[in-house]
Short mmCIF file of C-alpha atoms in Angstrom, two decimals:
data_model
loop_
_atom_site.label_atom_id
_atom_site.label_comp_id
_atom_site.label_asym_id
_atom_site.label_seq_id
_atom_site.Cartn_x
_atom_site.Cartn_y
_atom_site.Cartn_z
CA UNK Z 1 57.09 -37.82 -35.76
CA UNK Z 2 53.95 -35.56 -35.37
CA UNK Z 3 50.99 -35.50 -37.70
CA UNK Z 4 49.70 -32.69 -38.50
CA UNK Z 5 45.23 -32.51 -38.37
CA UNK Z 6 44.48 -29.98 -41.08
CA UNK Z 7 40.52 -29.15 -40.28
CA UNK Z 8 38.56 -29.79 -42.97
CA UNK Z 9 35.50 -27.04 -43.57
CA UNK Z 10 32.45 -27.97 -46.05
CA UNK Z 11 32.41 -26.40 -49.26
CA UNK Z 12 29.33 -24.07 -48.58
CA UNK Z 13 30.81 -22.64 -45.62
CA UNK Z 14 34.19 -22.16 -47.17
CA UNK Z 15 33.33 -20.31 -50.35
CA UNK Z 16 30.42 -18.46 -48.60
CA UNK Z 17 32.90 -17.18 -46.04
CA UNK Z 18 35.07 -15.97 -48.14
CA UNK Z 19 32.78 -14.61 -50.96
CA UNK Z 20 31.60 -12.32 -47.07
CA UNK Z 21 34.99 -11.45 -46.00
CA UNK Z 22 35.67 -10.29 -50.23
CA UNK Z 23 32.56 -8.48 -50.51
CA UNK Z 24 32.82 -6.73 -47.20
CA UNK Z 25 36.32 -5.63 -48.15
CA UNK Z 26 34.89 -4.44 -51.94
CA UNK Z 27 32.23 -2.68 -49.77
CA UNK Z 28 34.23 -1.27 -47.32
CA UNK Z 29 36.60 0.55 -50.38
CA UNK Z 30 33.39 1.52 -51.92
CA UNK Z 31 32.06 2.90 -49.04
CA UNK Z 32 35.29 5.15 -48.37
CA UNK Z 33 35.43 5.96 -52.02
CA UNK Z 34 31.83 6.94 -51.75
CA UNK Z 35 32.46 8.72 -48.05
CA UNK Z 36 35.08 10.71 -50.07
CA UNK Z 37 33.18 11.99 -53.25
CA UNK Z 38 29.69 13.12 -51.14
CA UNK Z 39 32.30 15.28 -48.82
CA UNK Z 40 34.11 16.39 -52.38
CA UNK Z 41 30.92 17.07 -54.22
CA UNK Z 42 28.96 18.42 -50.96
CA UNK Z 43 31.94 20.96 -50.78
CA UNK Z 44 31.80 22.27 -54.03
CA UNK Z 45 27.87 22.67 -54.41
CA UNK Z 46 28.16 24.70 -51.53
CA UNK Z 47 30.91 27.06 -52.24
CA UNK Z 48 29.36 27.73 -55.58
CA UNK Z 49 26.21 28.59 -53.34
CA UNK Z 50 28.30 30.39 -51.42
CA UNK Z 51 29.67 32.07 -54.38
CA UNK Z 52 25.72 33.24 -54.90
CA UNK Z 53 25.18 34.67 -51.83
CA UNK Z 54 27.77 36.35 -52.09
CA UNK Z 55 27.20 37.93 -55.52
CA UNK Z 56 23.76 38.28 -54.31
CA UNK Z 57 24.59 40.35 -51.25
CA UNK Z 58 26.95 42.79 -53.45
CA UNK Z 59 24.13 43.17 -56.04
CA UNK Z 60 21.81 44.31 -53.22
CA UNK Z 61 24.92 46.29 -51.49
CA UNK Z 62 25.48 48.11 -54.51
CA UNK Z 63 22.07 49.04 -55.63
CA UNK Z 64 20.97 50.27 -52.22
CA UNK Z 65 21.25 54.19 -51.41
CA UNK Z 66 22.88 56.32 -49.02
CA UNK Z 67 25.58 56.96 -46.73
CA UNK Z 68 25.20 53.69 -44.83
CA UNK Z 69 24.92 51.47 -47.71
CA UNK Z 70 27.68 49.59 -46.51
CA UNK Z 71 26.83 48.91 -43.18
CA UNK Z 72 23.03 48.24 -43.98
CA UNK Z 73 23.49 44.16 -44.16
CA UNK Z 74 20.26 42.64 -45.74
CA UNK Z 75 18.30 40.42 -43.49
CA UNK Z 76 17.77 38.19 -46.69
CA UNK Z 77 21.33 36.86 -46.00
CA UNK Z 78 19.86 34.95 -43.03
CA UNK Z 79 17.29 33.56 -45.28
CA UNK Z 80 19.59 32.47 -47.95
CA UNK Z 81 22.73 30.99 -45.56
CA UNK Z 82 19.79 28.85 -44.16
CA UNK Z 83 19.04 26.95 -47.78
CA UNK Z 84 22.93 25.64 -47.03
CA UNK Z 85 21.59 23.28 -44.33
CA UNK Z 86 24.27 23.87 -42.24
CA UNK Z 87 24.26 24.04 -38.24
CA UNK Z 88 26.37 27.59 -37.93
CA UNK Z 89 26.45 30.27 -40.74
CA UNK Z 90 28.58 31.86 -42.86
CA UNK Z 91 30.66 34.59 -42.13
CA UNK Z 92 30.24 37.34 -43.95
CA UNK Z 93 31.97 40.12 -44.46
CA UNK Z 94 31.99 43.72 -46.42
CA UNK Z 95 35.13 45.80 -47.36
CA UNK Z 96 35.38 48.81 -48.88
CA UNK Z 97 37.62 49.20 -52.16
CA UNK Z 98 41.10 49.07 -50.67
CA UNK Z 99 39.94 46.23 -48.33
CA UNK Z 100 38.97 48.11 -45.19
CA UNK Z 101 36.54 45.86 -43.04
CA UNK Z 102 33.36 47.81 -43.03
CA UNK Z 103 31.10 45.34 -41.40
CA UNK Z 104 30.54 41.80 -40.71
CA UNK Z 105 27.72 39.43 -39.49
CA UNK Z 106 27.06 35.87 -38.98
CA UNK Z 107 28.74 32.42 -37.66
CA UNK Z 108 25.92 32.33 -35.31
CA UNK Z 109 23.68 28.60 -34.28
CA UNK Z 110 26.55 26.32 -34.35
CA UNK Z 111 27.22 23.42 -31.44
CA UNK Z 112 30.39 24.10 -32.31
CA UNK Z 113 32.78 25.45 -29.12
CA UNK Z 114 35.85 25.85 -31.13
CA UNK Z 115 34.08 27.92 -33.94
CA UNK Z 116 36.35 31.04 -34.95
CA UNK Z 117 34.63 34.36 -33.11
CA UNK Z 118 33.55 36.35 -36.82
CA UNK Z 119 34.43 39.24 -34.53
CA UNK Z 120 38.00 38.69 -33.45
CA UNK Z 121 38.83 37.04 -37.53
CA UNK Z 122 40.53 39.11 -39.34
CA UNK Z 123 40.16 39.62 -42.75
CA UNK Z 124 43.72 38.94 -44.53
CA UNK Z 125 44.75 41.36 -46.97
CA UNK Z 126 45.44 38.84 -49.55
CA UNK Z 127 41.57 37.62 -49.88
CA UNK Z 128 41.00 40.71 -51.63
CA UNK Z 129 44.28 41.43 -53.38
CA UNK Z 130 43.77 37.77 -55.11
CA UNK Z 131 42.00 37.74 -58.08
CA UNK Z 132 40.50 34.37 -57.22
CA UNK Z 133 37.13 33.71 -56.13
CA UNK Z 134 37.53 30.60 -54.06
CA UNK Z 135 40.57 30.75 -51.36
CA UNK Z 136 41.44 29.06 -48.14
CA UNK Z 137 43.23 30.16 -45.16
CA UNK Z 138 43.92 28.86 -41.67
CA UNK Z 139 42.18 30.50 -38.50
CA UNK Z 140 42.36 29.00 -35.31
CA UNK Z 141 43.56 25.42 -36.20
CA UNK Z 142 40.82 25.39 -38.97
CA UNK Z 143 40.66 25.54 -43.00
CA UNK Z 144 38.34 27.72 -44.26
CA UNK Z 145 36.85 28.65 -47.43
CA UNK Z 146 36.72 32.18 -48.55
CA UNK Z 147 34.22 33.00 -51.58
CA UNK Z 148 34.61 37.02 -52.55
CA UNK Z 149 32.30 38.90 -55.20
CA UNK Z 150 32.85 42.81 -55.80
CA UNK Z 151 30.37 45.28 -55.25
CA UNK Z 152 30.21 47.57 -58.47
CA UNK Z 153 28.00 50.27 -58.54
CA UNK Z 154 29.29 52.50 -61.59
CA UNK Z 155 32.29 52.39 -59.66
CA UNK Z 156 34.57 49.83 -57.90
CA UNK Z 157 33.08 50.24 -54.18
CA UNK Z 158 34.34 47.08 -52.30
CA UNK Z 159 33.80 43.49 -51.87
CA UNK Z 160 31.61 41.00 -49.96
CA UNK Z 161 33.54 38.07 -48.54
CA UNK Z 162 31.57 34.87 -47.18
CA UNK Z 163 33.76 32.42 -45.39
CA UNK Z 164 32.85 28.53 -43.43
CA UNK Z 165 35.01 25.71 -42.30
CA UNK Z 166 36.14 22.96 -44.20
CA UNK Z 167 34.02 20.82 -41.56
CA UNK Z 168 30.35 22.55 -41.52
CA UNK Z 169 30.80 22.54 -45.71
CA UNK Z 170 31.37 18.62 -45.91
CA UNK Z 171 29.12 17.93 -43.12
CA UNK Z 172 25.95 15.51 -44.69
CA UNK Z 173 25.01 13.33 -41.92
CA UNK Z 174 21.97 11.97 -43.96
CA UNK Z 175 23.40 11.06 -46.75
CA UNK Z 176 26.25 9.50 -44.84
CA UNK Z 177 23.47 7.54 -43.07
CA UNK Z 178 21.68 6.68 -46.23
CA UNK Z 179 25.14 5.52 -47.19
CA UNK Z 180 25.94 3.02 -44.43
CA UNK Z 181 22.69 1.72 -44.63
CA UNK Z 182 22.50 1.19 -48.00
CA UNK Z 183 26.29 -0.80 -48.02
CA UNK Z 184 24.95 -2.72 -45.29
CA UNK Z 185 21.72 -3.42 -47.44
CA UNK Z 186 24.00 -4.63 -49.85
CA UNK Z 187 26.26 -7.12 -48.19
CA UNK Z 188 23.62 -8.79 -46.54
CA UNK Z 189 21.97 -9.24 -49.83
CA UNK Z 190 25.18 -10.58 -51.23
CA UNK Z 191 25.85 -12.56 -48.95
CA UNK Z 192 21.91 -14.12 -48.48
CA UNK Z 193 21.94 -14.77 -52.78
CA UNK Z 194 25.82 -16.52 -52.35
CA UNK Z 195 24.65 -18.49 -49.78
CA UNK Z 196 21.44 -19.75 -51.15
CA UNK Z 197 23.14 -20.19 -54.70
CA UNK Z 198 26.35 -21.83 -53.40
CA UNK Z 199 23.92 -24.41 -51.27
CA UNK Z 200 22.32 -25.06 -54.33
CA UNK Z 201 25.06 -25.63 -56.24
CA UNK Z 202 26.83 -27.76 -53.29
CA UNK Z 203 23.89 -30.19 -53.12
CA UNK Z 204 24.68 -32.20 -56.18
CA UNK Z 205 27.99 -32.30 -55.24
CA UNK Z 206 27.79 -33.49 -51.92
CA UNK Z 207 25.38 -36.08 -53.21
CA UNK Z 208 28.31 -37.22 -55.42
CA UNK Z 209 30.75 -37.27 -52.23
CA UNK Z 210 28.35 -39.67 -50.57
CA UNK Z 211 28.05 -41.82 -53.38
CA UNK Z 212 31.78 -42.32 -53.80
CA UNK Z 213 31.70 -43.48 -50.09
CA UNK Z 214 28.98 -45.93 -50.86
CA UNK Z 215 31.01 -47.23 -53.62
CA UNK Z 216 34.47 -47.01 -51.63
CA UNK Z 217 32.53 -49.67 -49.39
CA UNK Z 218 31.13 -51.68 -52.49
CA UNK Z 219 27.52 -50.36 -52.95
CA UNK Z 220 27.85 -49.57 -56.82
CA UNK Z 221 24.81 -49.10 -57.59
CA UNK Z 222 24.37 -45.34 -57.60
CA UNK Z 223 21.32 -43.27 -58.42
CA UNK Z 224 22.07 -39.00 -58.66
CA UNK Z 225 19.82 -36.54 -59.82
CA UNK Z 226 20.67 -35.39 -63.40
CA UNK Z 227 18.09 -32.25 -63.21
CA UNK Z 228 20.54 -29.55 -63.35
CA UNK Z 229 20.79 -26.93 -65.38
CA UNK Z 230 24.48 -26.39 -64.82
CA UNK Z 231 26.76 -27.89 -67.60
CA UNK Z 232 29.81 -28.66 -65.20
CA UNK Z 233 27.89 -30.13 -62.74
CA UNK Z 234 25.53 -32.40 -65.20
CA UNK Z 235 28.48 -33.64 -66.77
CA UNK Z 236 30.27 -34.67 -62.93
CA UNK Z 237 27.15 -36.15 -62.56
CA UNK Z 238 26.55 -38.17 -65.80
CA UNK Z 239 30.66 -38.95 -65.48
CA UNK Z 240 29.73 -40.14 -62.07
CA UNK Z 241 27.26 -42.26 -63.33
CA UNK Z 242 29.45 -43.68 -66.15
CA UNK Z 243 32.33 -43.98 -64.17
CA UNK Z 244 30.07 -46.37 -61.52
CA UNK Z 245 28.35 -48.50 -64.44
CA UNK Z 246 32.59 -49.08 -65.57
CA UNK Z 247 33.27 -50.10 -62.23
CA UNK Z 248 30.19 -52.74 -61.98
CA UNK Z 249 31.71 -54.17 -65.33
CA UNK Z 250 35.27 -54.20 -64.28
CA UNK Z 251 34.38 -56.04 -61.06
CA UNK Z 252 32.12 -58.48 -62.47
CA UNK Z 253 34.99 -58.90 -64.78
CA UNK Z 254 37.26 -59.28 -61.98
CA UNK Z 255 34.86 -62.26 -60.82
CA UNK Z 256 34.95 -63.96 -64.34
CA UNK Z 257 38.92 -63.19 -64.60
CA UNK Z 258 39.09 -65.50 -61.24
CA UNK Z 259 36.96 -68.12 -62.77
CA UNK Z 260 38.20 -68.13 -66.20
CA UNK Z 261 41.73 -67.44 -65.61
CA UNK Z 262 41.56 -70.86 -63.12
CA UNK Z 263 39.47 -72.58 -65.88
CA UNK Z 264 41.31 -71.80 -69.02
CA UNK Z 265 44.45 -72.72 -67.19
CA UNK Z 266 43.37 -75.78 -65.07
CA UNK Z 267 42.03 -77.65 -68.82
CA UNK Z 268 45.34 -77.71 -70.52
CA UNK Z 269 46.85 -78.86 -67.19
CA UNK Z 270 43.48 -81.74 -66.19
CA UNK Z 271 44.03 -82.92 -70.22
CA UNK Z 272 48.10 -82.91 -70.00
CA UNK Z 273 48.07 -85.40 -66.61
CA UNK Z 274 45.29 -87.16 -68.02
CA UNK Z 275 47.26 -88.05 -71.25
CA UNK Z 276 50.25 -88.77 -70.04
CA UNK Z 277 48.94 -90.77 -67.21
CA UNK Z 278 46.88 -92.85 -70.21
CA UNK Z 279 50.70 -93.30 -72.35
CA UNK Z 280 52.44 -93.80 -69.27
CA UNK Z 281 49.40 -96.99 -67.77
CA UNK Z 282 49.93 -98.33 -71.02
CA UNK Z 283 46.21 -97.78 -71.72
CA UNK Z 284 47.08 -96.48 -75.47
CA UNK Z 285 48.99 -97.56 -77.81
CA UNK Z 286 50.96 -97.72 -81.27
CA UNK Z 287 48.94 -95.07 -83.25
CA UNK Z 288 47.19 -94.03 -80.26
CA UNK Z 289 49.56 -93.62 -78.32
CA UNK Z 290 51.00 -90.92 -80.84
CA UNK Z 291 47.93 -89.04 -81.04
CA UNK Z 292 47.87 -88.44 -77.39
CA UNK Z 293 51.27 -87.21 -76.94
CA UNK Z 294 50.31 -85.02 -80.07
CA UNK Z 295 47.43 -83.37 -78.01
CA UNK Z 296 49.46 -83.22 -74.90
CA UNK Z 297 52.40 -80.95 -77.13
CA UNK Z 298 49.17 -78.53 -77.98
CA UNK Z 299 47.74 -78.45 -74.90
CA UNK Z 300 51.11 -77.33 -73.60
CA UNK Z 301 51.80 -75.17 -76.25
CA UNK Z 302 48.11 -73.31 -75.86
CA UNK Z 303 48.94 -73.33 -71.95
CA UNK Z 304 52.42 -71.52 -72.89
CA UNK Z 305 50.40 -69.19 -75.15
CA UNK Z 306 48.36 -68.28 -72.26
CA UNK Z 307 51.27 -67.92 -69.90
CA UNK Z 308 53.28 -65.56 -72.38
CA UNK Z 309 49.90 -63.47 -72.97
CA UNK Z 310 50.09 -62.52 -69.44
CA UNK Z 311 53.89 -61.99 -68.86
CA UNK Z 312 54.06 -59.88 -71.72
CA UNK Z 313 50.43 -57.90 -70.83
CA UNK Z 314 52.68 -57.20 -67.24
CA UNK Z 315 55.51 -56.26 -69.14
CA UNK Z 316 54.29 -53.83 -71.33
CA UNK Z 317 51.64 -52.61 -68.03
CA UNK Z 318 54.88 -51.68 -66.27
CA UNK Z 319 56.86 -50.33 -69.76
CA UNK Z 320 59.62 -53.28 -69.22
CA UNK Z 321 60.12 -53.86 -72.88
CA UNK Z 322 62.27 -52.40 -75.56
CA UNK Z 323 61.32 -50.72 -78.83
CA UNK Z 324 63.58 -51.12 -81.88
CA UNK Z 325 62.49 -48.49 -84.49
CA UNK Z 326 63.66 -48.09 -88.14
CA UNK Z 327 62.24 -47.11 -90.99
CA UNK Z 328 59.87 -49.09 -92.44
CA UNK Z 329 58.42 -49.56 -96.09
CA UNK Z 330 54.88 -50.06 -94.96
CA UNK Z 331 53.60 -50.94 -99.00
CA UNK Z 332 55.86 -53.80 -98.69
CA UNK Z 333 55.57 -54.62 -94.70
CA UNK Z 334 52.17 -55.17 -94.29
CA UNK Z 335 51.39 -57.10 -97.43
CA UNK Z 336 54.59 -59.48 -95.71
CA UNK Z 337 53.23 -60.07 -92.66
CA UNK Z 338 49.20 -60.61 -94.02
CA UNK Z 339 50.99 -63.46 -96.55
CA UNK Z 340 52.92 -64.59 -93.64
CA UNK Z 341 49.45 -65.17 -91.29
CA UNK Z 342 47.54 -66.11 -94.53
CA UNK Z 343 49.77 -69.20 -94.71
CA UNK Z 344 49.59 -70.72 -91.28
CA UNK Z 345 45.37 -70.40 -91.45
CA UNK Z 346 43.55 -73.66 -92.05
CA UNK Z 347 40.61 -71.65 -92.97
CA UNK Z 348 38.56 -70.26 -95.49
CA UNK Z 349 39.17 -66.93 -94.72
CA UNK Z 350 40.22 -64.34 -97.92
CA UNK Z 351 42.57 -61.27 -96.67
CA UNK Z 352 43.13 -58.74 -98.97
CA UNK Z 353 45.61 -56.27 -98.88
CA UNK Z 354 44.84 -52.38 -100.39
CA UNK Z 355 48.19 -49.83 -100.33
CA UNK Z 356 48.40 -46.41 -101.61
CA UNK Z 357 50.13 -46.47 -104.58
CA UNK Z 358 52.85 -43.62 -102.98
CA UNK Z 359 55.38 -45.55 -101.42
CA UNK Z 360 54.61 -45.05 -97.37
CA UNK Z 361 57.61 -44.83 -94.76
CA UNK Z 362 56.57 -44.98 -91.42
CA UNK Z 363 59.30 -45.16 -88.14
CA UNK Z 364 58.07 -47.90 -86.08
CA UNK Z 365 59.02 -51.46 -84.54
CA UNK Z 366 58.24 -54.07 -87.12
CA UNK Z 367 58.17 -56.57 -84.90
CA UNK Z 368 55.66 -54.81 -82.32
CA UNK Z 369 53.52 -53.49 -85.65
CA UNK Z 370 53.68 -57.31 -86.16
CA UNK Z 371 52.13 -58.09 -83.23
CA UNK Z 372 49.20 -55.79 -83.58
CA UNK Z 373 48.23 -56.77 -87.11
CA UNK Z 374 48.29 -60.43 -85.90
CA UNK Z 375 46.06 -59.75 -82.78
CA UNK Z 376 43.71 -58.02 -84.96
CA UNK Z 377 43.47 -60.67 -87.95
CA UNK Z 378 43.09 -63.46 -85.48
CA UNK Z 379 40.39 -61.97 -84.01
CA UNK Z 380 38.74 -60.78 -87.33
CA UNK Z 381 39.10 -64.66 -88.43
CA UNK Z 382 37.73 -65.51 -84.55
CA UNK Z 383 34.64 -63.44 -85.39
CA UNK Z 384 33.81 -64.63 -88.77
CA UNK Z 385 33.96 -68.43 -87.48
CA UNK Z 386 36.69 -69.53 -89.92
CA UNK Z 387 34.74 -68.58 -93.04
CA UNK Z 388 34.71 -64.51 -94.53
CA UNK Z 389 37.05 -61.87 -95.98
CA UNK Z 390 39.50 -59.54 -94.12
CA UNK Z 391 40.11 -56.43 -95.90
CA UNK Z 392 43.41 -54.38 -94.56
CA UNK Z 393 43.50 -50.46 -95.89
CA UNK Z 394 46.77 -49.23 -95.13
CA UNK Z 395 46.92 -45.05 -95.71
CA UNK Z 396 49.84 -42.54 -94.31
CA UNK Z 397 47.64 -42.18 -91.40
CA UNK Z 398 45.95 -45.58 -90.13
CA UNK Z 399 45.95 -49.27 -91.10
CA UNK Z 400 42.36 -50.26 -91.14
CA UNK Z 401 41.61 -53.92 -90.27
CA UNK Z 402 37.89 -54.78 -91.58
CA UNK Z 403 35.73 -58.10 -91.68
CA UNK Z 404 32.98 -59.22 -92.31
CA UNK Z 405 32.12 -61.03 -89.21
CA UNK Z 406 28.66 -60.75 -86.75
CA UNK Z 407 30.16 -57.40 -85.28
CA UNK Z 408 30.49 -56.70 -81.66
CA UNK Z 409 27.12 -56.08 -79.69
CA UNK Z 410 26.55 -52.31 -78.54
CA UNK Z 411 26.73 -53.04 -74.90
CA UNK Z 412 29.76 -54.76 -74.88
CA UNK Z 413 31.90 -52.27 -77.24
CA UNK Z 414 32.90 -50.01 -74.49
CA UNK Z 415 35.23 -52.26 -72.75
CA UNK Z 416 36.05 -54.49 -75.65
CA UNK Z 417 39.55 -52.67 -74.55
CA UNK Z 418 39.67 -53.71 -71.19
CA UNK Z 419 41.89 -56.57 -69.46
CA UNK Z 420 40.38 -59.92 -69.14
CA UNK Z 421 37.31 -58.93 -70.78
CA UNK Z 422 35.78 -61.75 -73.54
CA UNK Z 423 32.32 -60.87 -75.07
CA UNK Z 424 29.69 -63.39 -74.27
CA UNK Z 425 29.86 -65.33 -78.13
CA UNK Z 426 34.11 -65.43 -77.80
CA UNK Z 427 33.52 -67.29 -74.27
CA UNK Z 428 32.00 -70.08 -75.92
CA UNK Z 429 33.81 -70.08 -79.33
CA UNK Z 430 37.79 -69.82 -78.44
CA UNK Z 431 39.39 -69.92 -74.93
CA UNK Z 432 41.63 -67.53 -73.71
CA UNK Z 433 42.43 -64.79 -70.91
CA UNK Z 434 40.88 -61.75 -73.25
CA UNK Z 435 43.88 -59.85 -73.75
CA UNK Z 436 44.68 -58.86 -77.05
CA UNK Z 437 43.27 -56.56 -77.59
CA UNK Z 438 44.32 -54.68 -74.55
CA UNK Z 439 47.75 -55.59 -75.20
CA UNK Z 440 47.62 -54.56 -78.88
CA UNK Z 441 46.56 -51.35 -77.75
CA UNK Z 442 49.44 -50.58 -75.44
CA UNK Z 443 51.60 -51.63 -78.41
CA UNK Z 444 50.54 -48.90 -80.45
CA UNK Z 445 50.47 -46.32 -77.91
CA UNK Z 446 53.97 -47.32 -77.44
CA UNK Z 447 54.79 -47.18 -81.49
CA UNK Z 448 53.16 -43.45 -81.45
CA UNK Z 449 49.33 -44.29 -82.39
CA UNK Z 450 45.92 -45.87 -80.86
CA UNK Z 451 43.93 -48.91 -81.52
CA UNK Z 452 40.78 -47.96 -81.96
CA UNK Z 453 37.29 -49.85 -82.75
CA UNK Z 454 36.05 -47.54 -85.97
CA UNK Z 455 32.57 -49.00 -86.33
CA UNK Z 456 30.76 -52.30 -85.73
CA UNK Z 457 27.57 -53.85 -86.83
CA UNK Z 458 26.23 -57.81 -87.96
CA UNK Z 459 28.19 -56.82 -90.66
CA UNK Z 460 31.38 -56.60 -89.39
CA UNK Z 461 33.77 -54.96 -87.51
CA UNK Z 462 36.29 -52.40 -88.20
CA UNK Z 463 39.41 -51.60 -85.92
CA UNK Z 464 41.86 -48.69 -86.81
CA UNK Z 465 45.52 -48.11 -86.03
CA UNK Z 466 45.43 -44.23 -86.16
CA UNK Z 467 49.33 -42.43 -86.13
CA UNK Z 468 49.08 -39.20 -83.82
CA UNK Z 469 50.13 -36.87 -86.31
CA UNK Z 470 51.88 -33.92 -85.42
#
């Protein structure tokens, strides 16, 4: 089996390259588009100058006197071809009324070898029998423009025809220059502003990749530079940030979970062997006697209720449990199951109960909803040390759970939901592996809802079982 090396580039050089190789192609269409509408426009400007020398020439044709007026060809057409900025003139040519050629001149100063002699061209008899102004013919393997103007002087007398290739029109070497150099100009500076804004926006980044290896090998405490002025980039970092600060908590709570999971389990186990070693000696007796196997049935059954917290945290972790839904009369289910935990408390703890007075049916698993509730009123009692009021609001959209108990300190409420986490006054109150609260909230994502903490001060706490409503 062969594995495949896929070369990794950095980020800079990747986008930068092919921001260059997108730019140059945008360029290089822009450039032909642009190539293509000087040599359009270049044409047209001339041929309408063309058009004016042409008009010009028969003006002067026809208001000159004398047999020859024909054949006398102004010198000023020399003059005027040369505002065209073109390397060979135009041809020019006069014609008498029926189209006779009478006379022709220029096509002269080209570099041109394969120019069309002006004196071997013949004039085609359509140029003058067309009533258009602007015409093209081929001569010689070349297109050429023909621009025509008549020569009136009372009398239709004959035309003037000026003619050029398609080539020496379009031909505008400096602003084809200018051109070139100004899309180079351009891609450079594209490329010179992507590069230096794309390294500026990689830096951050890349100081985010070498923080994740520092913590991939441990080292979690991470210090970035929040001075951006991006928004997606200040909030990877500040995520970054957050996301490090979680993982210092969870593994100093993996620490404790090895300590505490081996204490809170070793004590019931220590104070079982203990006892029954003492009943078994003979060391107690008669009344004794009874009140150590009595401690030795609740130190097994709190070392049961420890074992069952965690088998049924893995279950519902890897969704191995059932749900039984049906509907359910919440105005009469919750006031049940408060009565039935109000019962079993040896406590001066008041729970009251507050329904709407329309009757609420809710599809959900009693028994898991059970669960919940229970989770959340022990720890409400937990918090209030045996001695306060529960208050349970139950609406069409949440079941509050509110006490009146010290409240849950602001650096600690973040990962009150997290596995095996106990705040610092629960670790010396009531032992446990700090998982209800992580395994209520499972529950109710499984029921269709989240457990969440509402508010919290020395006051009390409030938790909410909201219903994802549709």
């Amino acid at each position: 089996m062969s594995t495949k090396n896929n070369k990794r580039t950095s980020l800079l050089t990747y986008w930068t390259t092919r921001y260059l190789v997108s730019l140059c192609i945008g360029l290089l269409l822009l450039g032909i588009g642009s190539f293509w509408w000087i040599r359009y426009t270049t044409i047209e400007n001339r041929l309408n100058l063309l058009q004016y020398l042409a008009e010009e020439t028969a003006d002067r044709i026809a208001q000159s006197s004398g047999g020859n007026q024909f054949n006398a060809f102004d010198r000023r057409f020399d003059k005027r071809s040369g505002v065209l900025d073109m390397e060979q003139q135009p041809l020019l040519f006069i014609t008498d009324a029926e189209g006779n050629d009478i006379g022709r001149r220029g096509g002269g100063g080209g570099k041109s070898h394969n120019r069309t002699d002006p004196f071997q061209l013949k004039l085609p008899a359509r140029i003058i029998s067309n009533s258009k102004s602007f015409q093209t013919l081929e001569a010689g393997g070349e297109k050429l423009y023909a621009v025509k103007a008549p020569i009136n002087g009372g009398s239709q007398k004959g035309w003037v025809v000026v003619m050029q290739d398609e080539e020496e029109l379009a031909k505008v070497n400096q602003e084809y220059r200018l051109l070139v150099i100004l899309l180079v100009g351009l891609g450079l500076l594209g490329w010179l502003v992507i590069y230096f804004l794309s390294k500026k926006i990689v830096k951050p980044i890349q100081e985010v990749a070498i923080a994740a290896g520092g913590i991939k090998d441990g080292q979690y405490d991470v210090k970035l530079n929040k001075d951006v002025r991006e928004q997606e980039i200040y909030d990877l970092v500040t995520s970054f940030e957050d996301m490090t600060k979680r993982l210092t908590q969870l593994e100093k709570l993996r620490a404790e979970l090895l300590a505490g999971v081996t204490h809170d389990l070793k004590t019931p186990v220590t104070s079982i062997s203990g006892l029954v070693q003492a009943v078994r000696d003979g060391v107690v007796t008669g009344e004794e006697r009874e009140e150590f196997l009595d401690i030795t049935l609740k130190e097994i059954d709190r070392l049961q209720t420890m074992i069952a917290d965690l088998l049924n945290f893995n279950s519902i972790s890897a969704g191995a449990f059932t749900l039984y839904p049906e509907t359910c009369n919440l105005n009469e289910l919750i006031p049940a199951i408060i009565r039935e935990w109000s019962v079993t408390q040896q406590s001066n703890v008041e729970c009251a109960v507050l329904v709407t007075e329309e009757i609420i049916y809710k599809e959900t698993d009693p028994l898991r909803l059970r669960q919940i509730l229970i989770n959340l009123l022990n720890n409400a009692a937990q918090a209030m040390s045996g001695r306060g009021n529960i208050t349970v609001n139950v609406s069409d959209k949440r079941i509050d759970v509110a006490d009146t108990g010290s409240g849950i300190s602001e650096n600690e409420q973040p990962y009150i939901f997290e596995r095996f986490f106990r705040g610092e006054k629960k670790k010396l109150k009531v032992r446990g592996l700090g998982l209800g609260l992580p395994f209520s909230r499972m529950l109710a994502k499984a029921l269709g809802a989240n457990l969440v903490l509402k508010e919290s001060s020395p006051n009390g706490s409030t938790f909410s079982m909201v219903w994802n409503m549709d």
